[in-house]
mmCIF file of C-alpha atoms in Angstrom:
data_model
loop_
_atom_site.group_PDB
_atom_site.id
_atom_site.type_symbol
_atom_site.label_atom_id
_atom_site.label_comp_id
_atom_site.label_asym_id
_atom_site.label_seq_id
_atom_site.Cartn_x
_atom_site.Cartn_y
_atom_site.Cartn_z
ATOM 1 C CA UNK A 1 -1.278 -7.393 24.120
ATOM 2 C CA UNK A 2 -1.334 -4.117 23.375
ATOM 3 C CA UNK A 3 -3.832 -3.896 21.858
ATOM 4 C CA UNK A 4 -5.717 -0.288 20.739
ATOM 5 C CA UNK A 5 -9.350 0.660 19.066
ATOM 6 C CA UNK A 6 -10.980 3.145 16.805
ATOM 7 C CA UNK A 7 -14.481 4.623 15.071
ATOM 8 C CA UNK A 8 -14.444 4.325 11.474
ATOM 9 C CA UNK A 9 -18.031 4.560 10.427
ATOM 10 C CA UNK A 10 -20.285 2.533 11.947
ATOM 11 C CA UNK A 11 -17.855 -0.340 13.555
ATOM 12 C CA UNK A 12 -15.408 -0.154 15.231
ATOM 13 C CA UNK A 13 -12.136 -1.238 15.261
ATOM 14 C CA UNK A 14 -9.669 -4.150 17.617
ATOM 15 C CA UNK A 15 -6.163 -4.118 16.227
ATOM 16 C CA UNK A 16 -3.393 -6.005 18.579
ATOM 17 C CA UNK A 17 -0.322 -3.671 17.360
ATOM 18 C CA UNK A 18 1.818 -7.343 19.045
ATOM 19 C CA UNK A 19 0.719 -9.521 16.951
ATOM 20 C CA UNK A 20 -1.923 -7.616 14.367
ATOM 21 C CA UNK A 21 -4.686 -9.315 15.118
ATOM 22 C CA UNK A 22 -7.827 -7.316 13.859
ATOM 23 C CA UNK A 23 -11.701 -7.301 14.801
ATOM 24 C CA UNK A 24 -14.068 -5.421 13.052
ATOM 25 C CA UNK A 25 -17.690 -4.866 15.221
ATOM 26 C CA UNK A 26 -21.077 -3.207 15.772
ATOM 27 C CA UNK A 27 -24.734 -4.569 16.178
ATOM 28 C CA UNK A 28 -25.743 -3.587 12.696
ATOM 29 C CA UNK A 29 -25.989 -5.963 9.670
ATOM 30 C CA UNK A 30 -23.784 -4.001 7.373
ATOM 31 C CA UNK A 31 -19.471 -2.423 8.490
ATOM 32 C CA UNK A 32 -19.898 0.899 7.028
ATOM 33 C CA UNK A 33 -15.305 2.369 6.661
ATOM 34 C CA UNK A 34 -14.883 6.021 6.270
ATOM 35 C CA UNK A 35 -11.634 5.041 5.570
ATOM 36 C CA UNK A 36 -8.986 2.571 4.384
ATOM 37 C CA UNK A 37 -8.202 0.563 7.529
ATOM 38 C CA UNK A 38 -4.534 -0.605 5.794
ATOM 39 C CA UNK A 39 -3.082 0.209 2.511
ATOM 40 C CA UNK A 40 -0.242 -0.975 1.072
ATOM 41 C CA UNK A 41 2.439 2.021 -0.463
ATOM 42 C CA UNK A 42 5.318 1.791 -2.930
ATOM 43 C CA UNK A 43 7.735 3.963 -2.006
ATOM 44 C CA UNK A 44 9.896 3.594 -4.526
ATOM 45 C CA UNK A 45 10.968 2.108 -7.757
ATOM 46 C CA UNK A 46 14.306 0.666 -6.513
ATOM 47 C CA UNK A 47 15.714 -2.457 -5.774
ATOM 48 C CA UNK A 48 19.405 -4.556 -6.910
ATOM 49 C CA UNK A 49 18.110 -7.591 -6.245
ATOM 50 C CA UNK A 50 17.183 -8.377 -10.856
ATOM 51 C CA UNK A 51 14.119 -11.175 -9.610
ATOM 52 C CA UNK A 52 12.786 -12.357 -12.693
ATOM 53 C CA UNK A 53 9.254 -12.307 -12.202
ATOM 54 C CA UNK A 54 9.147 -8.951 -10.192
ATOM 55 C CA UNK A 55 5.473 -7.388 -11.276
ATOM 56 C CA UNK A 56 7.018 -3.935 -10.497
ATOM 57 C CA UNK A 57 9.971 -3.838 -13.282
ATOM 58 C CA UNK A 58 11.737 -2.865 -9.878
ATOM 59 C CA UNK A 59 16.143 -1.410 -11.301
ATOM 60 C CA UNK A 60 18.806 -0.138 -9.296
ATOM 61 C CA UNK A 61 18.768 3.167 -10.148
ATOM 62 C CA UNK A 62 14.955 3.157 -9.791
ATOM 63 C CA UNK A 63 13.196 6.323 -8.798
ATOM 64 C CA UNK A 64 12.622 6.470 -5.844
ATOM 65 C CA UNK A 65 8.983 8.003 -3.956
ATOM 66 C CA UNK A 66 8.443 11.624 -2.663
ATOM 67 C CA UNK A 67 8.108 10.600 0.431
ATOM 68 C CA UNK A 68 8.051 13.255 2.802
ATOM 69 C CA UNK A 69 5.493 15.580 0.838
ATOM 70 C CA UNK A 70 2.445 14.193 0.440
ATOM 71 C CA UNK A 71 -0.183 15.683 2.055
ATOM 72 C CA UNK A 72 -2.442 12.567 2.284
ATOM 73 C CA UNK A 73 -0.691 10.866 5.060
ATOM 74 C CA UNK A 74 -0.764 14.014 7.346
ATOM 75 C CA UNK A 75 -4.750 12.611 6.933
ATOM 76 C CA UNK A 76 -4.742 9.524 7.648
ATOM 77 C CA UNK A 77 -6.762 7.909 10.824
ATOM 78 C CA UNK A 78 -4.311 7.373 13.408
ATOM 79 C CA UNK A 79 -3.695 2.771 14.087
ATOM 80 C CA UNK A 80 -3.078 2.792 9.858
ATOM 81 C CA UNK A 81 -2.000 -0.236 8.973
ATOM 82 C CA UNK A 82 0.518 0.741 6.153
ATOM 83 C CA UNK A 83 2.081 -2.105 3.727
ATOM 84 C CA UNK A 84 5.561 -0.235 2.514
ATOM 85 C CA UNK A 85 7.242 -1.470 -0.153
ATOM 86 C CA UNK A 86 8.849 -1.312 -3.822
ATOM 87 C CA UNK A 87 11.020 -2.198 -5.544
ATOM 88 C CA UNK A 88 13.673 -2.516 -2.037
ATOM 89 C CA UNK A 89 11.739 0.201 0.240
ATOM 90 C CA UNK A 90 15.513 0.176 3.221
ATOM 91 C CA UNK A 91 17.597 1.914 -0.041
ATOM 92 C CA UNK A 92 14.986 4.950 -0.519
ATOM 93 C CA UNK A 93 17.288 7.967 1.328
ATOM 94 C CA UNK A 94 13.962 8.900 3.552
ATOM 95 C CA UNK A 95 12.875 5.774 4.890
ATOM 96 C CA UNK A 96 14.017 6.347 8.299
ATOM 97 C CA UNK A 97 12.661 10.147 8.375
ATOM 98 C CA UNK A 98 9.669 8.575 7.517
ATOM 99 C CA UNK A 99 8.805 5.764 9.544
ATOM 100 C CA UNK A 100 9.478 9.127 11.987
ATOM 101 C CA UNK A 101 7.100 11.065 10.675
ATOM 102 C CA UNK A 102 4.055 7.426 10.472
ATOM 103 C CA UNK A 103 5.003 7.083 14.398
ATOM 104 C CA UNK A 104 4.291 10.389 14.783
ATOM 105 C CA UNK A 105 0.729 10.576 13.144
ATOM 106 C CA UNK A 106 0.049 6.272 15.623
ATOM 107 C CA UNK A 107 -0.288 5.512 11.782
ATOM 108 C CA UNK A 108 1.240 1.439 11.680
ATOM 109 C CA UNK A 109 3.601 0.759 9.751
ATOM 110 C CA UNK A 110 4.708 -2.909 8.555
ATOM 111 C CA UNK A 111 6.961 -3.071 5.149
ATOM 112 C CA UNK A 112 8.099 -5.933 3.214
ATOM 113 C CA UNK A 113 12.352 -6.827 1.954
ATOM 114 C CA UNK A 114 14.081 -9.410 0.120
ATOM 115 C CA UNK A 115 15.595 -12.106 1.572
ATOM 116 C CA UNK A 116 18.735 -11.258 1.353
ATOM 117 C CA UNK A 117 18.641 -7.631 2.035
ATOM 118 C CA UNK A 118 16.666 -9.106 5.066
ATOM 119 C CA UNK A 119 19.973 -10.622 6.133
ATOM 120 C CA UNK A 120 22.301 -7.598 5.357
ATOM 121 C CA UNK A 121 20.256 -5.045 6.842
ATOM 122 C CA UNK A 122 19.151 -7.317 9.968
ATOM 123 C CA UNK A 123 21.040 -4.739 12.752
ATOM 124 C CA UNK A 124 19.612 -2.161 10.937
ATOM 125 C CA UNK A 125 16.034 -3.742 10.438
ATOM 126 C CA UNK A 126 16.307 -4.796 13.982
ATOM 127 C CA UNK A 127 16.703 -1.603 14.931
ATOM 128 C CA UNK A 128 13.715 0.024 13.284
ATOM 129 C CA UNK A 129 10.783 -3.108 14.983
ATOM 130 C CA UNK A 130 12.526 -1.986 18.450
ATOM 131 C CA UNK A 131 11.928 1.300 18.423
ATOM 132 C CA UNK A 132 8.297 0.741 17.197
ATOM 133 C CA UNK A 133 9.093 2.023 14.512
ATOM 134 C CA UNK A 134 7.651 -0.574 11.943
ATOM 135 C CA UNK A 135 5.449 -3.428 13.688
ATOM 136 C CA UNK A 136 5.556 -6.281 10.582
ATOM 137 C CA UNK A 137 7.736 -7.261 8.490
ATOM 138 C CA UNK A 138 7.392 -8.928 5.477
ATOM 139 C CA UNK A 139 10.704 -10.793 3.751
ATOM 140 C CA UNK A 140 10.711 -12.650 -0.042
ATOM 141 C CA UNK A 141 11.128 -15.796 0.345
ATOM 142 C CA UNK A 142 14.802 -16.315 -1.648
ATOM 143 C CA UNK A 143 16.927 -19.739 -0.120
ATOM 144 C CA UNK A 144 15.353 -21.298 3.055
ATOM 145 C CA UNK A 145 18.958 -22.064 4.807
ATOM 146 C CA UNK A 146 19.144 -22.489 8.959
ATOM 147 C CA UNK A 147 20.938 -18.377 8.764
ATOM 148 C CA UNK A 148 18.093 -17.658 7.415
ATOM 149 C CA UNK A 149 15.325 -18.761 9.962
ATOM 150 C CA UNK A 150 17.241 -18.637 12.618
ATOM 151 C CA UNK A 151 17.605 -14.787 11.454
ATOM 152 C CA UNK A 152 14.460 -14.491 11.093
ATOM 153 C CA UNK A 153 12.710 -16.705 14.260
ATOM 154 C CA UNK A 154 13.779 -13.956 16.277
ATOM 155 C CA UNK A 155 10.863 -11.598 15.225
ATOM 156 C CA UNK A 156 7.689 -12.986 16.005
ATOM 157 C CA UNK A 157 5.301 -10.837 13.301
ATOM 158 C CA UNK A 158 8.182 -11.890 10.682
ATOM 159 C CA UNK A 159 5.853 -13.121 7.808
ATOM 160 C CA UNK A 160 7.831 -15.295 4.751
ATOM 161 C CA UNK A 161 6.379 -13.948 1.696
ATOM 162 C CA UNK A 162 6.174 -17.162 -1.483
ATOM 163 C CA UNK A 163 4.652 -16.971 -4.394
ATOM 164 C CA UNK A 164 2.143 -19.465 -5.354
ATOM 165 C CA UNK A 165 4.458 -20.688 -8.867
ATOM 166 C CA UNK A 166 7.821 -19.192 -8.070
ATOM 167 C CA UNK A 167 8.367 -21.045 -4.277
ATOM 168 C CA UNK A 168 7.711 -25.123 -4.448
ATOM 169 C CA UNK A 169 6.544 -27.746 -2.464
ATOM 170 C CA UNK A 170 9.606 -28.795 -2.151
ATOM 171 C CA UNK A 171 10.968 -25.426 -0.814
ATOM 172 C CA UNK A 172 8.440 -24.467 1.233
ATOM 173 C CA UNK A 173 8.533 -27.755 3.389
ATOM 174 C CA UNK A 174 11.998 -27.005 4.314
ATOM 175 C CA UNK A 175 10.545 -24.170 6.779
ATOM 176 C CA UNK A 176 7.911 -27.290 8.368
ATOM 177 C CA UNK A 177 7.677 -27.061 11.668
ATOM 178 C CA UNK A 178 9.872 -24.668 12.678
ATOM 179 C CA UNK A 179 7.108 -21.807 14.349
ATOM 180 C CA UNK A 180 7.193 -20.043 11.582
ATOM 181 C CA UNK A 181 4.759 -17.845 9.708
ATOM 182 C CA UNK A 182 4.105 -18.010 5.941
ATOM 183 C CA UNK A 183 2.170 -15.412 3.388
ATOM 184 C CA UNK A 184 1.556 -16.929 -0.432
ATOM 185 C CA UNK A 185 1.207 -14.827 -2.432
ATOM 186 C CA UNK A 186 -0.906 -14.786 -5.846
ATOM 187 C CA UNK A 187 1.167 -14.742 -9.002
ATOM 188 C CA UNK A 188 1.317 -11.965 -11.021
ATOM 189 C CA UNK A 189 1.068 -11.792 -14.683
ATOM 190 C CA UNK A 190 2.684 -8.792 -15.716
ATOM 191 C CA UNK A 191 5.717 -6.868 -16.410
ATOM 192 C CA UNK A 192 7.814 -9.257 -15.644
ATOM 193 C CA UNK A 193 6.411 -11.444 -13.902
ATOM 194 C CA UNK A 194 4.305 -12.679 -17.070
ATOM 195 C CA UNK A 195 7.602 -13.289 -19.304
ATOM 196 C CA UNK A 196 9.020 -15.679 -16.602
ATOM 197 C CA UNK A 197 5.814 -17.172 -16.529
ATOM 198 C CA UNK A 198 6.508 -18.330 -20.496
ATOM 199 C CA UNK A 199 9.969 -18.891 -19.399
ATOM 200 C CA UNK A 200 9.081 -21.682 -16.758
ATOM 201 C CA UNK A 201 6.222 -24.097 -16.229
ATOM 202 C CA UNK A 202 4.756 -21.984 -13.353
ATOM 203 C CA UNK A 203 1.956 -23.627 -13.960
ATOM 204 C CA UNK A 204 3.341 -27.264 -12.550
ATOM 205 C CA UNK A 205 4.252 -26.098 -9.073
ATOM 206 C CA UNK A 206 1.312 -24.399 -8.788
ATOM 207 C CA UNK A 207 -0.425 -27.464 -9.746
ATOM 208 C CA UNK A 208 1.057 -29.174 -6.001
ATOM 209 C CA UNK A 209 1.352 -26.712 -3.326
ATOM 210 C CA UNK A 210 -2.344 -26.893 -4.883
ATOM 211 C CA UNK A 211 -2.269 -29.979 -3.443
ATOM 212 C CA UNK A 212 -0.539 -30.465 -1.046
ATOM 213 C CA UNK A 213 -1.876 -26.701 0.740
ATOM 214 C CA UNK A 214 -4.054 -28.862 3.485
ATOM 215 C CA UNK A 215 -0.703 -30.809 3.956
ATOM 216 C CA UNK A 216 1.314 -27.926 4.231
ATOM 217 C CA UNK A 217 -1.529 -25.737 6.761
ATOM 218 C CA UNK A 218 -0.873 -27.318 9.847
ATOM 219 C CA UNK A 219 3.117 -27.254 9.767
ATOM 220 C CA UNK A 220 3.041 -23.013 9.814
ATOM 221 C CA UNK A 221 1.731 -21.293 13.227
ATOM 222 C CA UNK A 222 0.471 -19.151 10.534
ATOM 223 C CA UNK A 223 -0.189 -19.597 6.863
ATOM 224 C CA UNK A 224 -2.425 -16.103 4.876
ATOM 225 C CA UNK A 225 -3.078 -15.152 1.583
ATOM 226 C CA UNK A 226 -3.173 -11.852 -0.741
ATOM 227 C CA UNK A 227 -6.697 -11.283 -2.241
ATOM 228 C CA UNK A 228 -5.131 -13.376 -5.144
ATOM 229 C CA UNK A 229 -3.629 -16.387 -4.179
ATOM 230 C CA UNK A 230 -6.704 -16.670 -2.361
ATOM 231 C CA UNK A 231 -8.285 -17.306 -6.461
ATOM 232 C CA UNK A 232 -5.799 -19.419 -7.592
ATOM 233 C CA UNK A 233 -5.753 -21.873 -4.531
ATOM 234 C CA UNK A 234 -9.332 -21.513 -3.493
ATOM 235 C CA UNK A 235 -8.364 -22.260 0.802
ATOM 236 C CA UNK A 236 -11.630 -21.842 1.552
ATOM 237 C CA UNK A 237 -12.339 -24.663 0.845
ATOM 238 C CA UNK A 238 -10.530 -25.469 4.167
ATOM 239 C CA UNK A 239 -12.529 -24.030 6.428
ATOM 240 C CA UNK A 240 -16.042 -24.133 7.290
ATOM 241 C CA UNK A 241 -18.377 -21.612 6.385
ATOM 242 C CA UNK A 242 -18.650 -20.050 10.223
ATOM 243 C CA UNK A 243 -14.411 -19.790 9.775
ATOM 244 C CA UNK A 244 -13.900 -17.944 6.422
ATOM 245 C CA UNK A 245 -17.178 -15.484 7.734
ATOM 246 C CA UNK A 246 -14.184 -14.927 11.015
ATOM 247 C CA UNK A 247 -10.425 -14.739 8.985
ATOM 248 C CA UNK A 248 -12.262 -13.455 5.787
ATOM 249 C CA UNK A 249 -10.842 -9.646 5.701
ATOM 250 C CA UNK A 250 -12.886 -8.191 2.580
ATOM 251 C CA UNK A 251 -12.187 -7.944 -1.192
ATOM 252 C CA UNK A 252 -10.151 -5.819 -2.106
ATOM 253 C CA UNK A 253 -11.127 -2.037 -2.257
ATOM 254 C CA UNK A 254 -13.922 -2.356 0.999
ATOM 255 C CA UNK A 255 -11.696 -1.497 3.695
ATOM 256 C CA UNK A 256 -8.206 -1.612 1.803
ATOM 257 C CA UNK A 257 -5.808 0.846 -1.451
ATOM 258 C CA UNK A 258 -2.831 1.556 -2.567
ATOM 259 C CA UNK A 259 -0.944 4.163 -3.431
ATOM 260 C CA UNK A 260 2.513 4.644 -5.554
ATOM 261 C CA UNK A 261 4.334 7.320 -4.332
ATOM 262 C CA UNK A 262 6.566 6.644 -7.162
ATOM 263 C CA UNK A 263 4.035 7.249 -10.552
ATOM 264 C CA UNK A 264 1.646 9.363 -7.080
ATOM 265 C CA UNK A 265 -1.674 7.681 -7.810
ATOM 266 C CA UNK A 266 -3.792 5.310 -6.552
ATOM 267 C CA UNK A 267 -5.738 2.190 -6.868
ATOM 268 C CA UNK A 268 -7.827 -0.717 -5.638
ATOM 269 C CA UNK A 269 -4.787 -2.750 -5.354
ATOM 270 C CA UNK A 270 -1.129 -2.722 -7.120
ATOM 271 C CA UNK A 271 -2.481 -5.329 -10.287
ATOM 272 C CA UNK A 272 -5.358 -2.311 -11.323
ATOM 273 C CA UNK A 273 -3.936 -1.599 -14.950
ATOM 274 C CA UNK A 274 -2.364 2.081 -15.528
ATOM 275 C CA UNK A 275 -5.865 3.233 -17.029
ATOM 276 C CA UNK A 276 -8.223 2.791 -14.446
ATOM 277 C CA UNK A 277 -5.471 4.253 -11.856
ATOM 278 C CA UNK A 278 -6.000 7.873 -10.957
ATOM 279 C CA UNK A 279 -3.735 10.791 -9.945
ATOM 280 C CA UNK A 280 -3.368 10.945 -5.595
ATOM 281 C CA UNK A 281 -4.895 13.725 -3.920
ATOM 282 C CA UNK A 282 -4.522 15.053 -0.599
ATOM 283 C CA UNK A 283 -7.409 14.165 1.709
ATOM 284 C CA UNK A 284 -7.159 9.808 1.794
ATOM 285 C CA UNK A 285 -11.274 10.420 2.585
ATOM 286 C CA UNK A 286 -11.554 11.176 -1.357
ATOM 287 C CA UNK A 287 -9.166 8.995 -2.514
ATOM 288 C CA UNK A 288 -11.013 6.168 -0.681
ATOM 289 C CA UNK A 289 -14.465 6.366 -2.150
ATOM 290 C CA UNK A 290 -13.081 6.452 -5.624
ATOM 291 C CA UNK A 291 -11.753 3.466 -4.674
ATOM 292 C CA UNK A 292 -15.041 2.171 -2.992
ATOM 293 C CA UNK A 293 -17.057 3.555 -5.502
ATOM 294 C CA UNK A 294 -14.873 1.698 -7.967
ATOM 295 C CA UNK A 295 -14.890 -1.737 -6.239
ATOM 296 C CA UNK A 296 -18.741 -2.112 -5.594
#
């Protein structure tokens, strides 16, 4: 284990950098943070894949964010977790420099990339992990081929990302009993995601996944959910109250936030409507204060 600890407001955070396991602890009846423990950061809208359901509307000639000159990055508390995405973050020309800066600031980046980008840049991704420039790796699934499973199995901290209503139960069954970790994301019905949901009957696959979920969780080392998937699939029904209280990491905006470095905006999460987003500020505490106030 490689555990770090720090104080955030009125509690301590214990974070295992090897597994990603996190524990919050104090002797009070509340946990009140001063700054975000983690944040989703969009660094580019550039992506070659052209997924029909992309809620970001990412395109091959999409705009890159100015990630090296964002002042708030320098105000992040050490060991803040950064979930870096896009677009395809591997296509950002300053990605490596940005990750090296994060390392100097003792931040804890992870990165989400498309399966085809993962396979195409496999050695580069492996180098990023070996140098501890990223700690976690999310790979958005397309095809559960043997080649893909063999490659992703080489990374203990890799998590396969699937979307409720896009990836059918039959596809997920091809990943069963391979010692893998799975993250189920809720389906976002806006931008290209709205058109895709109208063109394809995703409700049928969502209903099947809802019914299969009690069996599915037994076939992976870890199954986790974003907050939207928690609403859509209700995995709480599978847990005792004690288990739920132990595993649930809080509502969006409670300990987390979202930053779009392409548009220089921040919000509670990536589904926040454009009219409710705010222009990026120079320090993280001021930004997080706004998010926490709005999420109450």
